[in-house]
mmCIF file of C-alpha atoms in Angstrom:
data_model
loop_
_atom_site.group_PDB
_atom_site.id
_atom_site.type_symbol
_atom_site.label_atom_id
_atom_site.label_comp_id
_atom_site.label_asym_id
_atom_site.label_seq_id
_atom_site.Cartn_x
_atom_site.Cartn_y
_atom_site.Cartn_z
ATOM 1 C CA MET A 1 91.031 104.861 64.215
ATOM 2 C CA LYS A 2 90.095 102.646 66.443
ATOM 3 C CA LYS A 3 94.039 103.411 68.633
ATOM 4 C CA ILE A 4 93.307 106.809 68.516
ATOM 5 C CA LEU A 5 88.966 106.651 70.065
ATOM 6 C CA TYR A 6 90.862 103.778 72.537
ATOM 7 C CA SER A 7 93.669 106.311 73.751
ATOM 8 C CA ILE A 8 91.825 109.301 73.397
ATOM 9 C CA PHE A 9 89.083 107.144 75.638
ATOM 10 C CA ALA A 10 91.973 106.228 78.307
ATOM 11 C CA VAL A 11 93.274 109.471 78.395
ATOM 12 C CA ALA A 12 90.050 111.221 80.052
ATOM 13 C CA LEU A 13 89.184 108.031 81.669
ATOM 14 C CA ALA A 14 92.008 109.533 83.443
ATOM 15 C CA LEU A 15 92.269 112.453 83.555
ATOM 16 C CA PRO A 16 90.300 112.515 87.148
ATOM 17 C CA VAL A 17 92.688 110.340 88.790
ATOM 18 C CA ILE A 18 95.841 112.787 87.833
ATOM 19 C CA ALA A 19 93.774 115.963 88.572
ATOM 20 C CA SER A 20 93.185 114.181 91.772
ATOM 21 C CA ALA A 21 96.417 113.580 93.828
ATOM 22 C CA ALA A 22 97.271 112.560 97.343
ATOM 23 C CA THR A 23 101.287 112.089 98.244
ATOM 24 C CA PHE A 24 103.089 111.525 101.355
ATOM 25 C CA SER A 25 106.046 113.640 102.618
ATOM 26 C CA PHE A 26 109.085 113.236 104.529
ATOM 27 C CA SER A 27 110.377 116.199 106.635
ATOM 28 C CA PRO A 28 113.068 116.158 106.631
ATOM 29 C CA SER A 29 113.990 114.300 103.258
ATOM 30 C CA VAL A 30 117.884 114.540 103.289
ATOM 31 C CA GLY A 31 120.414 114.907 105.639
ATOM 32 C CA ILE A 32 124.097 113.845 106.421
ATOM 33 C CA PHE A 33 124.193 111.685 109.868
ATOM 34 C CA ALA A 34 127.188 109.678 111.629
ATOM 35 C CA PRO A 35 126.348 106.484 112.355
ATOM 36 C CA GLY A 36 124.892 106.049 115.948
ATOM 37 C CA GLU A 37 123.370 108.871 115.479
ATOM 38 C CA THR A 38 119.659 109.530 115.767
ATOM 39 C CA PHE A 39 117.014 111.713 114.004
ATOM 40 C CA SER A 40 113.696 112.278 113.548
ATOM 41 C CA VAL A 41 111.027 112.550 110.986
ATOM 42 C CA ALA A 42 107.798 114.669 110.032
ATOM 43 C CA ILE A 43 105.852 112.842 107.612
ATOM 44 C CA LEU A 44 103.557 114.083 106.287
ATOM 45 C CA VAL A 45 99.876 113.729 103.999
ATOM 46 C CA ASN A 46 99.049 116.051 101.457
ATOM 47 C CA PRO A 47 95.804 115.798 99.726
ATOM 48 C CA SER A 48 95.208 117.789 96.960
ATOM 49 C CA ALA A 49 92.936 120.966 96.854
ATOM 50 C CA GLY A 50 88.964 120.531 98.198
ATOM 51 C CA GLU A 51 89.741 116.857 98.846
ATOM 52 C CA GLU A 52 88.557 115.598 102.256
ATOM 53 C CA ILE A 53 91.329 112.062 103.681
ATOM 54 C CA THR A 54 90.171 109.919 106.342
ATOM 55 C CA VAL A 55 92.553 107.308 106.542
ATOM 56 C CA ALA A 56 95.586 106.565 105.459
ATOM 57 C CA LYS A 57 98.026 103.807 105.004
ATOM 58 C CA LEU A 58 101.256 104.133 104.679
ATOM 59 C CA SER A 59 103.824 101.635 102.961
ATOM 60 C CA SER A 60 107.518 101.569 103.170
ATOM 61 C CA LEU A 61 110.758 100.767 102.376
ATOM 62 C CA PHE A 62 114.315 101.637 104.183
ATOM 63 C CA SER A 63 117.524 101.063 104.381
ATOM 64 C CA ALA A 64 117.936 98.497 106.796
ATOM 65 C CA SER A 65 121.407 98.552 106.217
ATOM 66 C CA GLY A 66 121.792 101.736 107.087
ATOM 67 C CA LEU A 67 118.537 102.654 108.991
ATOM 68 C CA GLU A 68 116.745 101.448 111.812
ATOM 69 C CA VAL A 69 113.278 102.706 113.240
ATOM 70 C CA VAL A 70 113.406 102.925 116.718
ATOM 71 C CA SER A 71 109.695 104.677 116.732
ATOM 72 C CA PHE A 72 106.614 105.898 115.341
ATOM 73 C CA ALA A 73 104.635 107.939 116.729
ATOM 74 C CA GLN A 74 101.073 108.797 115.241
ATOM 75 C CA ALA A 75 100.406 112.287 115.371
ATOM 76 C CA THR A 76 97.632 113.839 117.236
ATOM 77 C CA GLY A 77 94.131 113.096 115.839
ATOM 78 C CA TRP A 78 95.283 109.827 114.136
ATOM 79 C CA ILE A 79 93.582 106.714 115.218
ATOM 80 C CA PRO A 80 95.696 104.121 114.733
ATOM 81 C CA LEU A 81 93.629 101.087 112.379
ATOM 82 C CA ALA A 82 93.793 97.850 114.367
ATOM 83 C CA VAL A 83 93.404 95.275 110.832
ATOM 84 C CA PRO A 84 95.651 92.534 109.337
ATOM 85 C CA GLY A 85 98.689 94.661 107.092
ATOM 86 C CA SER A 86 97.703 97.891 108.852
ATOM 87 C CA ASP A 87 101.161 97.324 111.084
ATOM 88 C CA LEU A 88 104.399 96.433 110.810
ATOM 89 C CA LEU A 89 108.304 96.702 111.831
ATOM 90 C CA ASP A 90 110.641 95.187 110.553
ATOM 91 C CA ASN A 91 114.417 96.599 110.737
ATOM 92 C CA THR A 92 115.696 93.220 109.439
ATOM 93 C CA ALA A 93 113.127 93.839 106.154
ATOM 94 C CA GLY A 94 113.046 97.407 105.538
ATOM 95 C CA LYS A 95 109.798 97.572 105.893
ATOM 96 C CA LEU A 96 107.015 99.836 107.848
ATOM 97 C CA ILE A 97 103.136 99.838 107.071
ATOM 98 C CA LYS A 98 101.297 101.759 109.216
ATOM 99 C CA THR A 99 97.870 103.362 108.999
ATOM 100 C CA GLY A 100 95.562 105.648 110.678
ATOM 101 C CA GLY A 101 91.666 106.754 110.526
ATOM 102 C CA PHE A 102 91.251 111.036 111.172
ATOM 103 C CA PRO A 103 87.903 111.773 112.035
ATOM 104 C CA ALA A 104 88.071 115.920 111.312
ATOM 105 C CA ARG A 105 89.319 114.439 107.657
ATOM 106 C CA VAL A 106 91.955 116.465 106.316
ATOM 107 C CA LYS A 107 91.946 119.202 103.788
ATOM 108 C CA THR A 108 95.372 120.695 103.686
ATOM 109 C CA SER A 109 98.655 119.303 104.616
ATOM 110 C CA LYS A 110 98.839 117.588 108.078
ATOM 111 C CA LEU A 111 101.419 115.555 110.419
ATOM 112 C CA PHE A 112 100.711 111.947 109.801
ATOM 113 C CA GLY A 113 103.441 110.885 112.452
ATOM 114 C CA THR A 114 107.015 110.499 112.979
ATOM 115 C CA LEU A 115 109.161 108.516 112.134
ATOM 116 C CA THR A 116 112.197 108.202 114.622
ATOM 117 C CA LEU A 117 115.207 106.184 112.960
ATOM 118 C CA LYS A 118 119.253 105.051 114.345
ATOM 119 C CA ALA A 119 122.016 106.033 111.125
ATOM 120 C CA LYS A 120 123.601 102.322 111.167
ATOM 121 C CA SER A 121 126.696 102.737 108.726
ATOM 122 C CA ASP A 122 128.222 104.464 106.036
ATOM 123 C CA GLY A 123 126.535 105.323 102.863
ATOM 124 C CA VAL A 124 123.492 106.515 101.358
ATOM 125 C CA ALA A 125 119.508 104.873 103.148
ATOM 126 C CA THR A 126 116.860 105.043 101.704
ATOM 127 C CA VAL A 127 113.078 105.472 102.617
ATOM 128 C CA SER A 128 110.506 104.764 100.194
ATOM 129 C CA VAL A 129 106.959 105.139 99.856
ATOM 130 C CA GLU A 130 105.312 101.756 98.146
ATOM 131 C CA GLY A 131 102.183 101.848 95.528
ATOM 132 C CA ASP A 132 100.705 100.304 97.789
ATOM 133 C CA SER A 133 100.329 103.149 100.340
ATOM 134 C CA MET A 134 96.568 104.510 100.417
ATOM 135 C CA MET A 135 94.686 107.692 100.847
ATOM 136 C CA LEU A 136 90.993 107.081 101.788
ATOM 137 C CA ASP A 137 88.818 109.798 100.906
ATOM 138 C CA ILE A 138 84.537 109.902 102.132
ATOM 139 C CA ALA A 139 83.518 107.786 99.327
ATOM 140 C CA ASN A 140 86.674 104.908 100.040
ATOM 141 C CA MET A 141 88.246 106.582 96.664
ATOM 142 C CA ASN A 142 91.910 106.049 96.902
ATOM 143 C CA LYS A 143 93.765 108.914 96.283
ATOM 144 C CA PHE A 144 96.932 108.056 97.020
ATOM 145 C CA VAL A 145 99.490 108.408 93.750
ATOM 146 C CA ALA A 146 103.229 107.747 94.091
ATOM 147 C CA SER A 147 104.764 110.126 96.772
ATOM 148 C CA THR A 148 108.537 110.613 96.868
ATOM 149 C CA GLY A 149 110.600 109.778 100.282
ATOM 150 C CA ALA A 150 114.314 110.304 101.602
ATOM 151 C CA SER A 151 117.802 109.737 101.285
ATOM 152 C CA PHE A 152 120.491 110.401 103.839
ATOM 153 C CA ILE A 153 123.665 109.978 103.350
ATOM 154 C CA ILE A 154 124.928 108.229 106.328
ATOM 155 C CA LYS A 155 129.075 109.173 106.959
ATOM 156 C CA THR A 156 130.981 108.936 109.532
ATOM 157 C CA PRO A 157 132.826 111.964 110.734
ATOM 158 C CA VAL A 158 136.387 112.478 109.431
ATOM 159 C CA ALA A 159 138.912 113.676 112.523
ATOM 160 C CA ILE A 160 140.683 117.186 111.797
#
């Protein structure tokens, strides 16, 4: 009986977290590119209905053997935060961290920034959103939940 009560209690505690789920998304999230080709990917902050996001931290890993980050441009309205651990670009390790505050509050899907990538070598290259990413609401509660990343095929064109 105790196990059932503990299970019900655990589910009841988790429901508010499940109901409130802010995510990052990528556009495009898939694509085919040739080695040497440069392309842009929009990164969006997507709060759940009724949420107001004030700070977003994107922590992502990317396939360093297949992709190189050329640049990241924070979208209009976002203020980059310069605190330890809030900004990193490591093309060797395949790690990108970008953090920004949005004083007007994000209430619907909003562009966070544009990532410019360069395809390097044939294969499948991915960009993932890591679990230490965050989206803080006006009460500084983290509303971030796991987000899907992006997957790109890098393929040398075949001469016909």
